[in-house]
Short mmCIF file of C-alpha atoms in Angstrom, two decimals:
data_model
loop_
_atom_site.label_atom_id
_atom_site.label_comp_id
_atom_site.label_asym_id
_atom_site.label_seq_id
_atom_site.Cartn_x
_atom_site.Cartn_y
_atom_site.Cartn_z
CA MET Y 12 -0.14 0.07 -0.25
CA SER Y 13 1.32 3.60 -0.80
CA ASP Y 14 0.35 7.22 0.38
CA ILE Y 15 -0.93 9.07 -2.53
CA LEU Y 16 -1.07 12.88 -2.18
CA ILE Y 17 -3.92 14.92 -3.92
CA GLU Y 18 -3.90 18.40 -4.19
CA ASP Y 19 -6.58 20.83 -3.38
CA ASP Y 20 -7.44 21.73 -6.88
CA ASP Y 21 -7.87 18.08 -8.22
CA GLU Y 22 -11.27 17.97 -9.39
CA ARG Y 23 -11.34 14.06 -9.46
CA HIS Y 24 -11.22 13.91 -5.66
CA VAL Y 25 -11.89 17.48 -4.26
CA SER Y 26 -15.36 19.58 -4.62
CA TYR Y 27 -16.07 22.92 -2.92
CA TYR Y 28 -19.77 24.14 -1.82
CA PRO Y 29 -21.11 26.59 -2.38
CA ALA Y 30 -18.64 27.18 -4.92
CA GLY Y 31 -18.84 31.15 -4.87
CA ALA Y 32 -17.97 31.01 -1.26
CA TRP Y 33 -14.48 29.67 -1.70
CA GLU Y 34 -11.22 31.80 -2.87
CA PHE Y 35 -8.36 30.00 -4.80
CA LEU Y 36 -4.86 31.34 -4.18
CA SER Y 37 -1.57 30.63 -6.26
CA GLU Y 38 1.38 31.31 -3.74
CA SER Y 39 4.44 29.48 -3.81
CA LYS Y 40 4.16 28.96 0.20
CA TYR Y 41 1.64 26.67 -0.50
CA HIS Y 42 2.19 22.78 -1.74
CA ALA Y 43 2.19 22.98 -5.43
CA SER Y 44 1.63 26.80 -5.19
CA THR Y 45 -2.30 26.07 -4.78
CA TYR Y 46 -4.58 26.78 -1.84
CA HIS Y 47 -8.33 27.27 -1.17
CA MET Y 48 -9.70 29.17 1.58
CA THR Y 49 -13.13 30.47 2.55
CA SER Y 50 -14.52 32.69 5.42
CA THR Y 51 -18.30 31.69 4.83
CA PRO Y 52 -19.75 30.19 7.75
CA GLY Y 53 -21.11 26.74 7.07
CA ALA Y 54 -19.07 26.46 3.66
CA TYR Y 55 -17.54 22.95 3.35
CA MET Y 56 -15.57 20.83 0.97
CA THR Y 57 -15.76 17.08 0.32
CA PHE Y 58 -12.50 14.85 -0.53
CA THR Y 59 -13.36 11.36 -1.84
CA PHE Y 60 -10.69 8.37 -1.74
CA SER Y 61 -10.31 4.76 -1.47
CA GLY Y 62 -8.23 3.61 1.31
CA SER Y 63 -7.63 2.86 5.00
CA PHE Y 64 -5.91 6.31 6.31
CA VAL Y 65 -6.64 10.05 5.49
CA GLU Y 66 -4.69 13.27 6.05
CA TYR Y 67 -5.86 17.12 5.82
CA TYR Y 68 -3.47 19.60 5.34
CA SER Y 69 -3.37 23.35 5.59
CA ASP Y 70 -2.02 26.21 7.22
CA LEU Y 71 -2.69 28.21 10.52
CA HIS Y 72 -2.90 31.95 10.96
CA ASN Y 73 -4.16 34.46 13.07
CA ASP Y 74 -7.27 34.95 10.90
CA HIS Y 75 -8.25 31.60 11.03
CA GLY Y 76 -10.99 29.73 13.24
CA ALA Y 77 -12.89 26.93 14.01
CA PHE Y 78 -13.75 23.70 11.58
CA THR Y 79 -14.87 20.42 11.67
CA ALA Y 80 -14.09 17.09 10.08
CA SER Y 81 -16.73 14.48 9.15
CA LEU Y 82 -16.09 11.26 7.72
CA ASP Y 83 -18.85 9.62 5.77
CA GLY Y 84 -21.26 12.01 6.99
CA GLU Y 85 -20.51 12.06 10.63
CA VAL Y 86 -18.58 14.57 12.22
CA VAL Y 87 -15.41 13.07 14.15
CA PHE Y 88 -13.27 16.18 14.87
CA SER Y 89 -13.46 19.69 15.82
CA ALA Y 90 -10.74 22.04 16.05
CA SER Y 91 -9.49 25.82 15.35
CA SER Y 92 -6.90 26.79 13.06
CA GLN Y 93 -6.28 29.68 14.54
CA SER Y 94 -2.35 30.85 15.30
CA LYS Y 95 -0.28 33.95 16.58
CA THR Y 96 2.17 33.11 13.46
CA LEU Y 97 1.77 31.75 10.15
CA LEU Y 98 2.25 27.76 10.02
CA GLU Y 99 2.33 26.23 6.66
CA GLN Y 100 1.59 22.76 5.41
CA ARG Y 101 0.33 21.25 8.71
CA VAL Y 102 -1.59 18.15 9.60
CA LEU Y 103 -4.83 19.65 10.96
CA PHE Y 104 -6.91 16.28 10.94
CA SER Y 105 -5.78 12.43 10.48
CA SER Y 106 -7.61 9.22 10.90
CA ALA Y 107 -7.50 5.66 10.13
CA VAL Y 108 -10.68 4.10 8.32
CA SER Y 109 -11.68 0.63 7.29
CA PRO Y 110 -10.33 -0.15 3.87
CA GLY Y 111 -12.78 1.41 1.06
CA HIS Y 112 -14.38 4.02 -0.42
CA HIS Y 113 -14.74 7.11 1.85
CA VAL Y 114 -15.70 10.95 1.90
CA LEU Y 115 -14.12 13.37 4.14
CA THR Y 116 -15.95 16.68 4.60
CA ILE Y 117 -14.07 19.80 5.97
CA THR Y 118 -16.50 22.69 7.14
CA ASN Y 119 -15.68 26.05 8.08
CA GLY Y 120 -17.09 27.12 11.64
CA LYS Y 121 -19.72 30.08 12.34
CA ASP Y 122 -17.39 32.74 13.59
CA MET Y 123 -16.48 34.29 10.31
CA ARG Y 124 -12.93 33.31 10.48
CA VAL Y 125 -10.98 31.39 7.98
CA THR Y 126 -10.82 27.81 6.83
CA GLY Y 127 -8.08 26.72 4.56
CA VAL Y 128 -7.32 23.73 2.18
CA ASP Y 129 -3.85 22.82 1.00
CA TYR Y 130 -3.66 19.09 0.18
CA PHE Y 131 -4.65 15.68 1.29
CA VAL Y 132 -2.86 12.24 1.63
CA TYR Y 133 -4.35 9.10 1.81
CA ARG Y 134 -3.15 5.44 1.92
CA GLY Y 135 -4.71 3.58 -0.81
CA ASP Y 136 -5.77 0.13 -1.12
CA SER Y 137 -3.41 -2.58 -2.17
CA ASN Y 138 -5.01 -2.51 -5.54
CA ASN Y 139 -3.62 1.10 -6.41
CA THR Y 140 -0.09 2.35 -6.93
CA LYS Y 141 1.25 5.69 -7.24
CA ILE Y 142 4.00 7.23 -9.14
CA ASN Y 143 4.88 11.16 -8.25
CA ILE Y 144 6.59 12.71 -11.22
CA GLU Y 145 7.69 16.61 -10.46
CA THR Y 146 6.56 18.61 -13.38
CA ASP Y 147 7.12 22.44 -13.34
CA GLY Y 148 6.77 21.79 -9.41
CA HIS Y 149 3.69 20.31 -9.55
CA ALA Y 150 3.25 16.74 -8.43
CA ALA Y 151 1.50 14.37 -10.80
CA VAL Y 152 -0.22 11.51 -10.04
CA SER Y 153 -0.18 8.33 -12.19
CA TRP Y 154 -2.51 5.47 -11.46
CA THR Y 155 -2.67 1.82 -12.05
CA THR Y 156 -6.58 0.84 -12.41
CA VAL Y 157 -7.96 -1.83 -10.35
CA ALA Y 158 -8.84 -3.90 -13.44
CA GLN Y 159 -5.08 -3.92 -14.14
CA ALA Y 160 -4.06 -4.71 -10.80
CA HIS Y 161 -6.49 -7.89 -11.31
CA ARG Y 162 -5.03 -8.76 -14.58
CA SER Y 163 -1.55 -8.67 -13.20
CA GLN Y 164 -2.80 -10.76 -10.31
CA ALA Y 165 -4.67 -13.33 -12.66
CA ILE Y 166 -1.54 -13.74 -14.69
CA SER Y 167 0.78 -14.49 -11.46
CA THR Y 168 -1.86 -16.91 -10.24
CA CYS Y 169 -1.65 -18.63 -13.78
CA VAL Y 170 2.05 -18.78 -13.45
CA ALA Y 171 2.15 -20.39 -10.17
CA PHE Y 172 -0.55 -22.95 -11.16
CA ALA Y 173 1.34 -23.75 -14.03
CA LEU Y 174 4.58 -24.23 -12.33
CA LEU Y 175 2.78 -26.57 -9.71
CA ILE Y 176 1.52 -28.54 -12.53
CA SER Y 177 4.89 -29.08 -13.90
CA LEU Y 178 6.35 -30.02 -10.63
CA ALA Y 179 3.48 -32.57 -10.22
CA THR Y 180 4.37 -33.96 -13.95
CA VAL Y 181 8.04 -34.29 -13.02
CA THR Y 182 7.32 -35.86 -9.64
CA ALA Y 183 4.77 -38.66 -11.02
CA LEU Y 184 7.35 -39.34 -13.99
CA SER Y 185 10.08 -40.00 -11.65
CA LEU Y 186 7.99 -42.18 -9.24
CA ALA Y 187 6.52 -43.86 -12.42
CA ARG Y 188 10.32 -44.51 -13.40
CA LYS Y 189 11.14 -46.11 -9.92
CA ARG Y 190 8.19 -48.52 -10.14
CA ARG Y 191 9.07 -49.54 -13.39
CA ARG Y 192 12.58 -50.42 -12.62
CA ARG Y 193 11.82 -52.53 -9.43
CA ARG Y 194 9.03 -54.20 -11.53
CA GLU Y 195 11.71 -55.05 -14.03
CA HIS Y 196 14.18 -56.31 -11.28
CA ARG Y 197 11.41 -58.26 -9.64
CA ASP Y 198 10.20 -59.96 -12.83
CA ALA Y 199 13.77 -60.74 -14.32
CA PRO Y 200 14.41 -64.56 -14.45
CA PRO Y 201 17.10 -66.04 -12.34
CA PRO Y 202 20.85 -66.26 -13.41
CA PRO Y 203 21.62 -69.71 -14.56
CA TYR Y 204 23.29 -72.43 -12.29
CA THR Y 205 26.66 -73.04 -12.32
CA ALA Y 206 28.16 -75.65 -10.59
CA PRO Y 207 31.50 -74.74 -8.69
CA PRO Y 208 34.65 -76.30 -10.00
CA GLN Y 209 35.44 -79.83 -8.78
CA LEU Y 210 38.67 -79.88 -6.80
CA ARG Y 211 40.82 -82.80 -6.77
CA PRO Y 212 41.08 -84.30 -3.19
CA PRO Y 213 45.06 -84.12 -1.67
CA ALA Y 214 46.79 -87.46 -1.91
CA SER Y 215 46.65 -89.30 1.14
CA HIS Y 216 49.81 -90.54 3.05
CA ASP Y 217 49.82 -94.06 1.54
CA ASP Y 218 49.85 -92.57 -1.65
CA ARG Y 219 52.73 -90.36 -1.16
CA HIS Y 220 54.68 -93.31 0.34
CA GLU Y 221 54.03 -95.60 -2.59
CA GLY Y 222 55.16 -92.85 -4.94
CA LEU Y 223 58.48 -92.39 -2.79
CA VAL Y 224 59.04 -96.14 -2.92
CA GLN Y 225 58.58 -96.40 -6.68
CA ASN Y 226 60.81 -93.44 -7.07
CA ILE Y 227 63.56 -95.12 -5.41
CA VAL Y 228 63.19 -98.69 -7.29
CA ASP Y 229 63.15 -96.74 -10.54
CA ALA Y 230 66.34 -94.72 -9.81
CA ARG Y 231 68.08 -98.03 -9.12
CA ARG Y 232 67.18 -99.71 -11.90
CA ASP Y 233 68.29 -97.01 -13.75
CA LYS Y 234 71.89 -97.17 -11.96
CA LEU Y 235 72.09 -101.14 -12.66
CA ARG Y 236 71.21 -100.49 -16.23
CA ASN Y 237 73.86 -97.92 -16.37
CA LEU Y 238 76.64 -100.29 -14.90
CA GLY Y 239 75.98 -102.94 -17.14
CA HIS Y 240 76.65 -100.80 -20.21
#
């Protein structure tokens, strides 16, 4: 949410009644060099806005007097803007309100003294944004419409939904791939049986002895044969 400044001469938000009872001044001491004032008892002005907070700015001076502030037709504040010295661009009234459309009314008192209007500030709803651009010393307010905000929100929702669908699809494919691998491993035939190699049993003690005797006999036979030659 953003704080939005509205000048006293912004006809989109500000109206003066009766119109002939209000005087318009253009002096540099006022914000954006614009200012409205009245000394007519009971003369009033309205400021319409859509938000959750509002402030009324004006000046205080020795010729100023009583005024009342009303929200949506109900008086909520009474005070005097009289001061021994000139004080400019001061907050004379502020209030939090429930989010939505509201009307702030400033009414001059019955003491034949002055009530002035310099500018207003309100805190907009989350669907509104503002950009302040300084042009020749005047602040211009640029808006994005509620429809544009809703469109942006809808686009963001669609993108988020698409991402969720993509994530769910990837997860499902991964699970299906893992299940298929487990199924293939479970259903695969067992490997053919391969008998272990037959090991020749070690020679017994008798066999070793018989072989040794035979070797001795063969050696003697060969020796006698050699002597005979």
